[in-house]
Coordinates of C-alpha atoms and ligand atoms in Angstrom, one line a residue:
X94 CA 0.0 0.0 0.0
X95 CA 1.4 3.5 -1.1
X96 CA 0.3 4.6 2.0
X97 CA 2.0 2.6 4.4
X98 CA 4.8 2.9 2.3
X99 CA 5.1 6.4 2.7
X100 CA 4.9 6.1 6.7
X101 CA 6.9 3.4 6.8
X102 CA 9.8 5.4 5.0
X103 CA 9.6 9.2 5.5
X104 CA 8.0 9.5 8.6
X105 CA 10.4 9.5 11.7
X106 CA 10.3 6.7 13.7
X107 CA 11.3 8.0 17.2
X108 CA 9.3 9.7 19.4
X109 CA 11.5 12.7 19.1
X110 CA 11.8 12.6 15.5
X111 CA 7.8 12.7 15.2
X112 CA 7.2 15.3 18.1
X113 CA 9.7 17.6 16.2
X114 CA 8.0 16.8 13.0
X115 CA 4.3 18.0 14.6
X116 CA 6.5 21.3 15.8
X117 CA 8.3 22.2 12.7
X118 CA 5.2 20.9 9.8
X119 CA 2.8 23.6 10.9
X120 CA 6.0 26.3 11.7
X121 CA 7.0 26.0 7.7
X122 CA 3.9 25.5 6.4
X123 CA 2.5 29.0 8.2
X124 CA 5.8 30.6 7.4
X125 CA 5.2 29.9 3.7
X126 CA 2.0 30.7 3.1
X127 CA 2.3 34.2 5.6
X128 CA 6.1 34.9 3.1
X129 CA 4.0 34.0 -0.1
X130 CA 0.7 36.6 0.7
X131 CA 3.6 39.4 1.8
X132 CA 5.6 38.9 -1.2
X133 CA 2.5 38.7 -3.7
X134 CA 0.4 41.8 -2.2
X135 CA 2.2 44.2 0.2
X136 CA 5.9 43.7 -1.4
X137 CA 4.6 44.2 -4.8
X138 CA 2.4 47.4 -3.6
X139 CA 5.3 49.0 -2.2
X140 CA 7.8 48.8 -4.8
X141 CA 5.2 50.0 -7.5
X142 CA 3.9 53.0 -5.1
X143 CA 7.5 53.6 -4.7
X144 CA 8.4 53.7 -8.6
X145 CA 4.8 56.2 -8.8
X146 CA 6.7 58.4 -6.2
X147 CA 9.9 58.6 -8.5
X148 CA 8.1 59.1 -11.9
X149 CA 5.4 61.5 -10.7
X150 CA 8.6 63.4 -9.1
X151 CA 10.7 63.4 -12.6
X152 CA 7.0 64.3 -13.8
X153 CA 7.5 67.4 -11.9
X154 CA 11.1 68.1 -12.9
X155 CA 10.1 68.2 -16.5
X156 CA 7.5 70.4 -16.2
X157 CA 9.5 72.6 -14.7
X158 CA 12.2 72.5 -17.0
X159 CA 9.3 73.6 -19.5
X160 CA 8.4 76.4 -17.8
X161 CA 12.4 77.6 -17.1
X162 CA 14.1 77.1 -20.7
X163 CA 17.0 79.4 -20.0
X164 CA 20.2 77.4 -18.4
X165 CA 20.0 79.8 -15.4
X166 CA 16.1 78.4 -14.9
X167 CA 17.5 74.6 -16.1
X168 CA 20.3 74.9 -13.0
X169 CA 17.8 76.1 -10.4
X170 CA 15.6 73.3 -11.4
X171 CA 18.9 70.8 -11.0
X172 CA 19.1 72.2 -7.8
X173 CA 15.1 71.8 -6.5
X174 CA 15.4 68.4 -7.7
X175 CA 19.1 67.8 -5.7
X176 CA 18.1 69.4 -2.5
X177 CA 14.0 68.1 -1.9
X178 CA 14.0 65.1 -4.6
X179 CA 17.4 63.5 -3.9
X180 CA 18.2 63.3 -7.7
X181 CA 21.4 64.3 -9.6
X182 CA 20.4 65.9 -12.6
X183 CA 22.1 66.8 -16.0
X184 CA 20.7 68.3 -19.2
X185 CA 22.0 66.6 -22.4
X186 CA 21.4 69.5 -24.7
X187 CA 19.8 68.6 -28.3
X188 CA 21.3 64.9 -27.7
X189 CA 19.3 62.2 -28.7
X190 CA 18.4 58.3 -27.1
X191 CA 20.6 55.5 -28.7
X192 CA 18.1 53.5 -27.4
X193 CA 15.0 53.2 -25.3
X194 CA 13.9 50.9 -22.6
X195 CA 11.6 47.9 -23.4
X196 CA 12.6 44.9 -22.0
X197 CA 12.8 44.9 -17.9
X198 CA 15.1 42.2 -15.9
X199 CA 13.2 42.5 -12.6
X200 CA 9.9 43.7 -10.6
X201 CA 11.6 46.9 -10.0
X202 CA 12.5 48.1 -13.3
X203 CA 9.0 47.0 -14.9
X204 CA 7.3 48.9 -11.8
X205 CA 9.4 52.2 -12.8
X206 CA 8.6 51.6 -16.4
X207 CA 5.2 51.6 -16.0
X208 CA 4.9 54.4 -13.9
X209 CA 7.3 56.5 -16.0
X210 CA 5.0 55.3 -19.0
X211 CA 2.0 56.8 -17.3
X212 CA 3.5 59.7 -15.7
X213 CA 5.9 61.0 -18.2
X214 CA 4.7 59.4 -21.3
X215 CA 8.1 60.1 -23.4
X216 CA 10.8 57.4 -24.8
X217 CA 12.8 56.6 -21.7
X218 CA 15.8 54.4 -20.9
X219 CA 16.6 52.9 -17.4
X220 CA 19.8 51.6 -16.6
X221 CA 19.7 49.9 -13.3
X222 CA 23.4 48.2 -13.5
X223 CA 25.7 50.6 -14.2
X224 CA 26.0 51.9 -10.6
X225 CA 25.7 50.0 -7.6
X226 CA 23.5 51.7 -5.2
X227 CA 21.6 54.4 -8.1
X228 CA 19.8 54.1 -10.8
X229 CA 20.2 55.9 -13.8
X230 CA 16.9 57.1 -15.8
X231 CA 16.9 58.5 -19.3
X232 CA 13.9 61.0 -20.3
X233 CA 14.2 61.9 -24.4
X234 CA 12.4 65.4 -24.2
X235 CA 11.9 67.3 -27.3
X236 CA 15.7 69.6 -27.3
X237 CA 17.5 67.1 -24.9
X238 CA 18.2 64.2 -22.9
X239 CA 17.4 64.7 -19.2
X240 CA 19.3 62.4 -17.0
X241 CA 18.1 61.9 -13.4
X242 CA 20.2 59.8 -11.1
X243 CA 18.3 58.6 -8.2
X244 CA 19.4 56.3 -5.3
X245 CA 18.3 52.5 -5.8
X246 CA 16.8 52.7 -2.4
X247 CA 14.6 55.3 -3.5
X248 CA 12.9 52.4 -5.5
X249 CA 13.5 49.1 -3.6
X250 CA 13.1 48.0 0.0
X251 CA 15.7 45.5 1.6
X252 CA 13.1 45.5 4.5
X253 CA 11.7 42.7 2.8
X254 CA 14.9 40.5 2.7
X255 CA 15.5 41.7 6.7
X256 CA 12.1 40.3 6.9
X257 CA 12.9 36.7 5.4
X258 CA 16.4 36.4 7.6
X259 CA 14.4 37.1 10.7
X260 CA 11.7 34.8 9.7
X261 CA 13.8 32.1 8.9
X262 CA 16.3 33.0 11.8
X263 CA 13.9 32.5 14.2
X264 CA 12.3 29.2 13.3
X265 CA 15.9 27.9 13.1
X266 CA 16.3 29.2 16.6
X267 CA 12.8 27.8 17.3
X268 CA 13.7 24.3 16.5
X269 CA 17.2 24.3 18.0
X270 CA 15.2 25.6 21.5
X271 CA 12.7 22.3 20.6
X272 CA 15.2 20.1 20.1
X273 CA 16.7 20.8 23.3
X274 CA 13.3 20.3 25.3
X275 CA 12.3 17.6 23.4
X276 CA 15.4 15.5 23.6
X277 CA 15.2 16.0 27.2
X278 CA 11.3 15.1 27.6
X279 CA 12.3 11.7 25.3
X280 CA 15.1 10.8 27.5
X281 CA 13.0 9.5 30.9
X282 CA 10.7 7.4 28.3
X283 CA 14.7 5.6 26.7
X284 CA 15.6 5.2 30.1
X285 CA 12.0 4.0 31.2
X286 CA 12.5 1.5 27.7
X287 CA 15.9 0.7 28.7
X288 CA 15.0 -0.4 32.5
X289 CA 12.1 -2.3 31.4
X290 CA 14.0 -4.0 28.9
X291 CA 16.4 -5.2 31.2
X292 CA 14.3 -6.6 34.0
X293 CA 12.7 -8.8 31.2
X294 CA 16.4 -10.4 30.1
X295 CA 16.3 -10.4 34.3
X296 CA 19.6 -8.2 34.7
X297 CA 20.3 -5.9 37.5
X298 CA 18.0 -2.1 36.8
X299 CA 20.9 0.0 38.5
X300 CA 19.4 3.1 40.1
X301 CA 16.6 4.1 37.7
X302 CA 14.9 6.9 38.6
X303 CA 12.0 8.1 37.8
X304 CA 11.9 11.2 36.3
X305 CA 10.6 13.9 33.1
X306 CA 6.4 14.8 32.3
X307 CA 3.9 13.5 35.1
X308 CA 2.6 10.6 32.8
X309 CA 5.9 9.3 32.5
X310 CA 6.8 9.6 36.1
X311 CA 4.0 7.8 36.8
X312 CA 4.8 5.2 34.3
X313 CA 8.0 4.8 35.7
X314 CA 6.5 4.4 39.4
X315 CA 4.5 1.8 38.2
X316 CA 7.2 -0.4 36.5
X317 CA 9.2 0.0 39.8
X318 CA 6.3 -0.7 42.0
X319 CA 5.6 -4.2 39.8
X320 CA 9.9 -4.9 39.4
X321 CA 9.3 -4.6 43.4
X322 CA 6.1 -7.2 43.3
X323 CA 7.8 -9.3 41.4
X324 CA 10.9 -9.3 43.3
X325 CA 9.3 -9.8 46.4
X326 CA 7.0 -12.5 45.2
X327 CA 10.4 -14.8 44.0
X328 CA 12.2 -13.9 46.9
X329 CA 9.0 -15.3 49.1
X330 CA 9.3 -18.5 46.4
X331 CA 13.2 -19.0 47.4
X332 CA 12.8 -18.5 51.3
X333 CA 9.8 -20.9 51.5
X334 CA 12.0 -23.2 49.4
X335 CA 15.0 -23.1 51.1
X336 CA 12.9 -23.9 54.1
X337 CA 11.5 -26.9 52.7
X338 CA 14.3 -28.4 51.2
X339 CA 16.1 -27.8 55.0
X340 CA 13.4 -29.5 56.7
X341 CA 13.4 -32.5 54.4
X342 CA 16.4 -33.0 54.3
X343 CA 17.7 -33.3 57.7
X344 CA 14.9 -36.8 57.7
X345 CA 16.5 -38.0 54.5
X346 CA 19.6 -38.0 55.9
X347 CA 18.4 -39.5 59.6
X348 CA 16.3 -42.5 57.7
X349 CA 20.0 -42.9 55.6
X350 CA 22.1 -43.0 58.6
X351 CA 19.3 -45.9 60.0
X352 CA 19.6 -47.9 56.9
X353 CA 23.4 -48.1 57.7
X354 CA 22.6 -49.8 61.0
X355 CA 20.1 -52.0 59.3
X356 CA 23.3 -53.4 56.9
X357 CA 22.2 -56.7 55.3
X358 CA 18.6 -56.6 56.2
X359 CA 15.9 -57.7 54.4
X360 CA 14.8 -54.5 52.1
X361 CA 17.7 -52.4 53.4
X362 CA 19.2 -51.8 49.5
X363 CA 15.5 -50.9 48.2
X364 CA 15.0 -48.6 50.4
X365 CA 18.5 -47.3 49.9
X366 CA 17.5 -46.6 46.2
X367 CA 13.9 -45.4 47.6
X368 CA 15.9 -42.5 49.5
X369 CA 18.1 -42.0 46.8
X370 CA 15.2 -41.4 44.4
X371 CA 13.6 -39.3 46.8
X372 CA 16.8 -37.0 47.2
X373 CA 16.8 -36.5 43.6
X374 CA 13.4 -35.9 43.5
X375 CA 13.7 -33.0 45.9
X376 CA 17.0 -31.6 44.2
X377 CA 15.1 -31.3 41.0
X378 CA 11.9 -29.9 41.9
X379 CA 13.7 -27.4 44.2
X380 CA 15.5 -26.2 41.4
X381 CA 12.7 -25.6 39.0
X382 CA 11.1 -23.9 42.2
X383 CA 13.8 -21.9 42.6
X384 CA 13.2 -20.9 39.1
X385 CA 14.7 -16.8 39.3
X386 CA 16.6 -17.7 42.0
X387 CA 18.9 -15.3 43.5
X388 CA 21.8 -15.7 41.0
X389 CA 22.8 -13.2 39.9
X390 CA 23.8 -12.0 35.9
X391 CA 27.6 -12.3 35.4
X392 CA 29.2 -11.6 31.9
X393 CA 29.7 -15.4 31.0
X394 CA 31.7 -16.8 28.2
X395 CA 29.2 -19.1 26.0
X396 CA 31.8 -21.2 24.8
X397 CA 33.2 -22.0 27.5
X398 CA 29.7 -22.9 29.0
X399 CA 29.2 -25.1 26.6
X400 CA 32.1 -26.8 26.3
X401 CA 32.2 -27.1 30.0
X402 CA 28.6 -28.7 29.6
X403 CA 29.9 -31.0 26.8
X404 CA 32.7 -32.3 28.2
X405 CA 30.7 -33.1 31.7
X406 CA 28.5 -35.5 30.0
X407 CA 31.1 -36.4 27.5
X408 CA 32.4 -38.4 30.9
X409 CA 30.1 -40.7 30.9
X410 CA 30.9 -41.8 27.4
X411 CA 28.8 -40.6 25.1
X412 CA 29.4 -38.7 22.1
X413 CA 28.4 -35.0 21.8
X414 CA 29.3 -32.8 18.6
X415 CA 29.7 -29.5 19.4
X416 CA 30.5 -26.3 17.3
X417 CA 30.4 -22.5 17.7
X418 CA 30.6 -20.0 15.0
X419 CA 32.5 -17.5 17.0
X420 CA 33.4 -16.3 20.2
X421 CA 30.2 -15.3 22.3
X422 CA 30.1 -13.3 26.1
X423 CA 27.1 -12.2 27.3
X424 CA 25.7 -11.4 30.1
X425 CA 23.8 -14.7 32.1
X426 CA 23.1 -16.5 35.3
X427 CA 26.1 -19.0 34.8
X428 CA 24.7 -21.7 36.8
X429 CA 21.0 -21.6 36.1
X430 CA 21.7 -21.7 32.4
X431 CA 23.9 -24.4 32.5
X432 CA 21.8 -26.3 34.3
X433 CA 19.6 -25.5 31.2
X434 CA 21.4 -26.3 28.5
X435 CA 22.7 -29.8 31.1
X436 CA 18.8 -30.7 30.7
X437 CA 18.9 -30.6 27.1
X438 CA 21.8 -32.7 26.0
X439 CA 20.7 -35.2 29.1
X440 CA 17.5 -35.8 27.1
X441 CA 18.9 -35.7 23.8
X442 CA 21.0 -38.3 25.2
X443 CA 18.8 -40.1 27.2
X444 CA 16.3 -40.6 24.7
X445 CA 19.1 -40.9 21.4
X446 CA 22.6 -41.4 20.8
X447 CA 24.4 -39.0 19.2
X448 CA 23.8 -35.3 19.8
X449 CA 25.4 -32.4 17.9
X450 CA 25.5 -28.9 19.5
X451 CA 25.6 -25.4 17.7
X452 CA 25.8 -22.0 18.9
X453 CA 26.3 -18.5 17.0
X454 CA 24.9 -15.1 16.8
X455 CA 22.2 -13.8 14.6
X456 CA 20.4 -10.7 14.0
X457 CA 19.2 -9.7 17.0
X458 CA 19.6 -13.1 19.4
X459 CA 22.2 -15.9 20.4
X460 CA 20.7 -18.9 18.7
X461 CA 22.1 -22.5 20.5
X462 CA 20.6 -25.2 18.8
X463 CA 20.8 -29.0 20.4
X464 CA 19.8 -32.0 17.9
X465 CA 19.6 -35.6 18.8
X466 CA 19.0 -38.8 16.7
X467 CA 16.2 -40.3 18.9
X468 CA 12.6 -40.5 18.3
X469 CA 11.9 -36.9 19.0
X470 CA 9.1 -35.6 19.8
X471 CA 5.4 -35.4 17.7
X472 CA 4.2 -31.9 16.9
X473 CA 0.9 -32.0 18.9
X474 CA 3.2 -33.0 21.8
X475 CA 5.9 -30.0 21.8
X476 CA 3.8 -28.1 23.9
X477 CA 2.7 -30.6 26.8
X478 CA 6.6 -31.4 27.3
X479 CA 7.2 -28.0 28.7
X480 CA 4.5 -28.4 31.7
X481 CA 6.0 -30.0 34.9
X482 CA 5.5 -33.4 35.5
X483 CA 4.6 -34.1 32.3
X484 CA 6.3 -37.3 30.2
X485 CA 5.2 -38.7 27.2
X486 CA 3.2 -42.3 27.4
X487 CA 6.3 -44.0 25.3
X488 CA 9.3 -43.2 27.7
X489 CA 7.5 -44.1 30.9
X490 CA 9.8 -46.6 31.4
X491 CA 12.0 -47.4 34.6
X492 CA 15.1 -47.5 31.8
X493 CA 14.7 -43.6 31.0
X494 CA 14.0 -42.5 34.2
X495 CA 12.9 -38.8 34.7
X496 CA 10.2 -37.2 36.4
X497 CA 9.8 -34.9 34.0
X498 CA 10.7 -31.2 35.1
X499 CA 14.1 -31.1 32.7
X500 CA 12.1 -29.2 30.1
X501 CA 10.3 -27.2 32.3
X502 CA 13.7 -26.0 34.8
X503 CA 14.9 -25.4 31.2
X504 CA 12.8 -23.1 30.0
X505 CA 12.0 -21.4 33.2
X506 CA 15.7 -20.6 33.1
X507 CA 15.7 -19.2 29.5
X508 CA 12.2 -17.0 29.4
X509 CA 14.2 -15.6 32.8
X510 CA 16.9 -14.3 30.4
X511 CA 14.7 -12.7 28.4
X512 CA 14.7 -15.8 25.7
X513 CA 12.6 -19.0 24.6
X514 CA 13.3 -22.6 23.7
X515 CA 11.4 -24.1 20.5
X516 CA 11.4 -27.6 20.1
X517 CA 11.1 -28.7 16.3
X518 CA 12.2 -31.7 13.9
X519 CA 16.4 -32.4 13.9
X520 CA 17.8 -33.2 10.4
X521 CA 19.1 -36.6 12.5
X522 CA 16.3 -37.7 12.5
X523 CA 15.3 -36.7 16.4
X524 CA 14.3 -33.6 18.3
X525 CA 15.7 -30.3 18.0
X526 CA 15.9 -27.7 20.5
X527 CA 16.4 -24.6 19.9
X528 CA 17.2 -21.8 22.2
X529 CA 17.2 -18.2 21.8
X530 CA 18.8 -15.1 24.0
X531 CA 18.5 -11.7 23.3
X532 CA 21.7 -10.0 23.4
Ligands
LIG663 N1 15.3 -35.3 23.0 C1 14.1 -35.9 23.2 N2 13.7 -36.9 22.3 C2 12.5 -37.4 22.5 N3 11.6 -37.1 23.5 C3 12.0 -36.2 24.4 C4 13.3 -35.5 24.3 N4 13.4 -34.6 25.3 C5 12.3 -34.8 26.0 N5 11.5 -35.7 25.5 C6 10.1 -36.1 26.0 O1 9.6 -35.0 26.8 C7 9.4 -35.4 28.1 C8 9.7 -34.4 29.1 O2 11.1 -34.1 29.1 P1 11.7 -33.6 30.4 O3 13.2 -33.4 30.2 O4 10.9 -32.4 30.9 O5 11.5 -34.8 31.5 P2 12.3 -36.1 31.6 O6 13.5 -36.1 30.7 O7 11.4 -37.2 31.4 O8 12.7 -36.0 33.1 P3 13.9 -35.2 33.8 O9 13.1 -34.3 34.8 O10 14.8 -36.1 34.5 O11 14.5 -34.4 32.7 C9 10.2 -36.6 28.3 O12 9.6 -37.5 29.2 C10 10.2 -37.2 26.9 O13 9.1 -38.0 26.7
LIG664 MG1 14.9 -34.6 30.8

């Protein structure tokens, strides 16, 4: 659509780009339209009232002349016209016009022509470019030339160009004194953008304050008053958690210690594994319930990570492939997202037998993909696998183990950074897991 088009590529995007726009638009626009009505009525008035004054004046000179042919009564006349008309004048006695006026370069010179027409009505020749600030004016009269120099402002206003610098002078100033306001009114709603942006990747929002126009203040007090919800909220989550996992433990570790006494007894090694079950249990679902945790975002090398990762389940002798395009630092809970990225290759393992790692940047995310040759996972499915708890129907089997929080630790951990996990179809033939940070 032409339409969209033209938004899309003139107008400004930013906020300050547009506010500026809605300042300036109607500034040019009126400055235009009020520069075209004084240059095509008043300006045009006044130069040809002007050239009316000059002819009607050489009008008068002439007449004169008539009246005093002697050259006693022509040099009084000179000097009328010098002292109260401003003009020079000299009498060309019996000389005659090389050539007469017809063609005019400007507004000025066809004004004076026209009123030199109507008020003198004799052959007359103008010459506006000999001399820089007069004009020179030729009068054929029947035993002469009469030539009249008069100044140039006599005929022409520079007012008018005063008036165009100051117009323009001032809306430059105008928009400079905008700019300046406006940058500073747009600079609480980047920082606002900036904070917000930040607590969803879950990094640290270092003293924001809020500041700028009411509506964004209050903005900004909301998004602090909900980063403080929120915060509070997790940091009820962890304490209750912490708890728990205290006051379980310290059992766990009693009914162990009895099961040593009990050595060789009937059912002593079940329940052994029982416990042991029961400890891992608790480890996992504390750490999905920790979720946010209190970790806090360190500037991590990826590679490393991953490598680190790799070469941990590498140990138990299994084959992992792993490649990354370049090297990649940002900014992550170190821990939490290992244990992420742990999750995936256990599953990709657990459920196939060869899985290939890759991790570069793109546009605007860090993109680690993890593919495994197993069955994978059907698409109706990819969904459910993310809830806690939830397995599908053909691993239930004491072999694969699981309870069935991997996924969901793993993605908790991820949409904390600000990022997602996908799962889709591997070119081996299993599932691939894809997992996306903004950077
Ligand atoms: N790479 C994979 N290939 C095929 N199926 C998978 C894969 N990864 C996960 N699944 C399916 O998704 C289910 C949920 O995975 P999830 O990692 O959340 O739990 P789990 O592996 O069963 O248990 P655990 O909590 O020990 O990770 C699994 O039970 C399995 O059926
Ligand atoms: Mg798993």
């Amino acid at each position: 659509m032409p339409n969209n088009l033209f938004s899309k590529n003139i107008l400004p995007k930013s906020l300050l780009g547009r506010s500026l726009l809605i300042i300036v638009t109607p500034l040019v626009l009126l400055q235009v339209v009020s520069a075209l009505i004084f240059f095509e009525t008043h300006w045009d008035k006044i130069t040809r009232r002007l050239a009316t004054g000059v002819a009607g004046d050489i009008a008068a000179v002439i007449d004169i002349m008539r009246r005093e042919p002697s050259p006693e009564g022509r040099a009084w006349a000179a000097r009328l016209a010098a002292s109260t008309m401003g003009f020079s004048i000299t009498f060309h006695d019996q000389a005659i016009l090389d050539s007469v006026t017809t063609f005019v370069n400007d507004d000025m010179e066809k004004n004076l022509l026209h009123a030199l027409q109507d008020h003198v009505q004799k052959p007359v020749r103008i010459d506006a470019t000999s001399l820089e600030r007069h004009v020179i004016i030729e009068v054929q009269l029947p035993d002469g030339v009469l030539e009249v120099v008069t100044q140039r402002k006599r005929l022409f206003s520079s007012t008018t160009y005063v008036f165009v610098l100051w117009m323009v002078g001032t809306s430059l100033i105008l928009f400079a004194v905008a700019t300046i306001f406006m940058r500073n009114q747009v600079k609480p709603i980047r920082r606002l953008a900036i904070a917000a942006d930040n607590f969803g990747k879950g990094r640290e929002v270092a003293d924001f304050k809020p500041e700028g126009a009411a509506e964004v203040r209050q903005a900004a007090q909301a998004f602090l008053a909900m980063k403080e919800r929120l915060q509070r909220q997790i940091g009820q989550r962890t304490d209750m958690l912490a708890g728990v996992s205290h006051d379980l433990r310290t059992p766990l570790t009693r009914m162990k210690l009895q099961i040593a006494l009990l050595e060789g007894a009937d059912g002593a090694e079940e329940l052994r594994g029982d416990i042991d079950e029961m400890e891992y249990l608790l480890e996992e679902y504390l750490a999905f319930a920790r979720g946010e945790g209190t970790e806090k975002q360190t500037e991590t090398n990826l590679n490393n990570l991953l490598r680190d990762a790799t070469n941990q389940a590498m140990r138990k002798g299994e084959a992992i492939d792993l490649h990354t395009e370049e090297q990649i630092s940002l900014p992550i809970r170190p821990n939490a997202f290992r244990r992420c990225i742990t999750n995936l290759i256990e599953n990709g393992l657990k459920y196939g037998e060869h899985v290939a790692i890759r991790a570069g940047r793109r546009a605007e995310f860090i993109e680690i993909i993890i593919d495994d040759d197993g069955p994978g996972i059907p698409e109706d499915k990819r969904e459910d696998v993310f809830r806690p708890f939830v397995r599908l129907e053909a691993s239930r089997n004491p072999g694969t183990g699981g309870i069935g929080l991997g996924l969901s630790i793993a993605r908790d951990v991820v949409r904390g950074h600000g990022g997602d996990i996908v799962l889709g179809e591997s070119p081996m033939g299993g599932l691939r897991a894809t997992v996306r940070l903004p950077v």
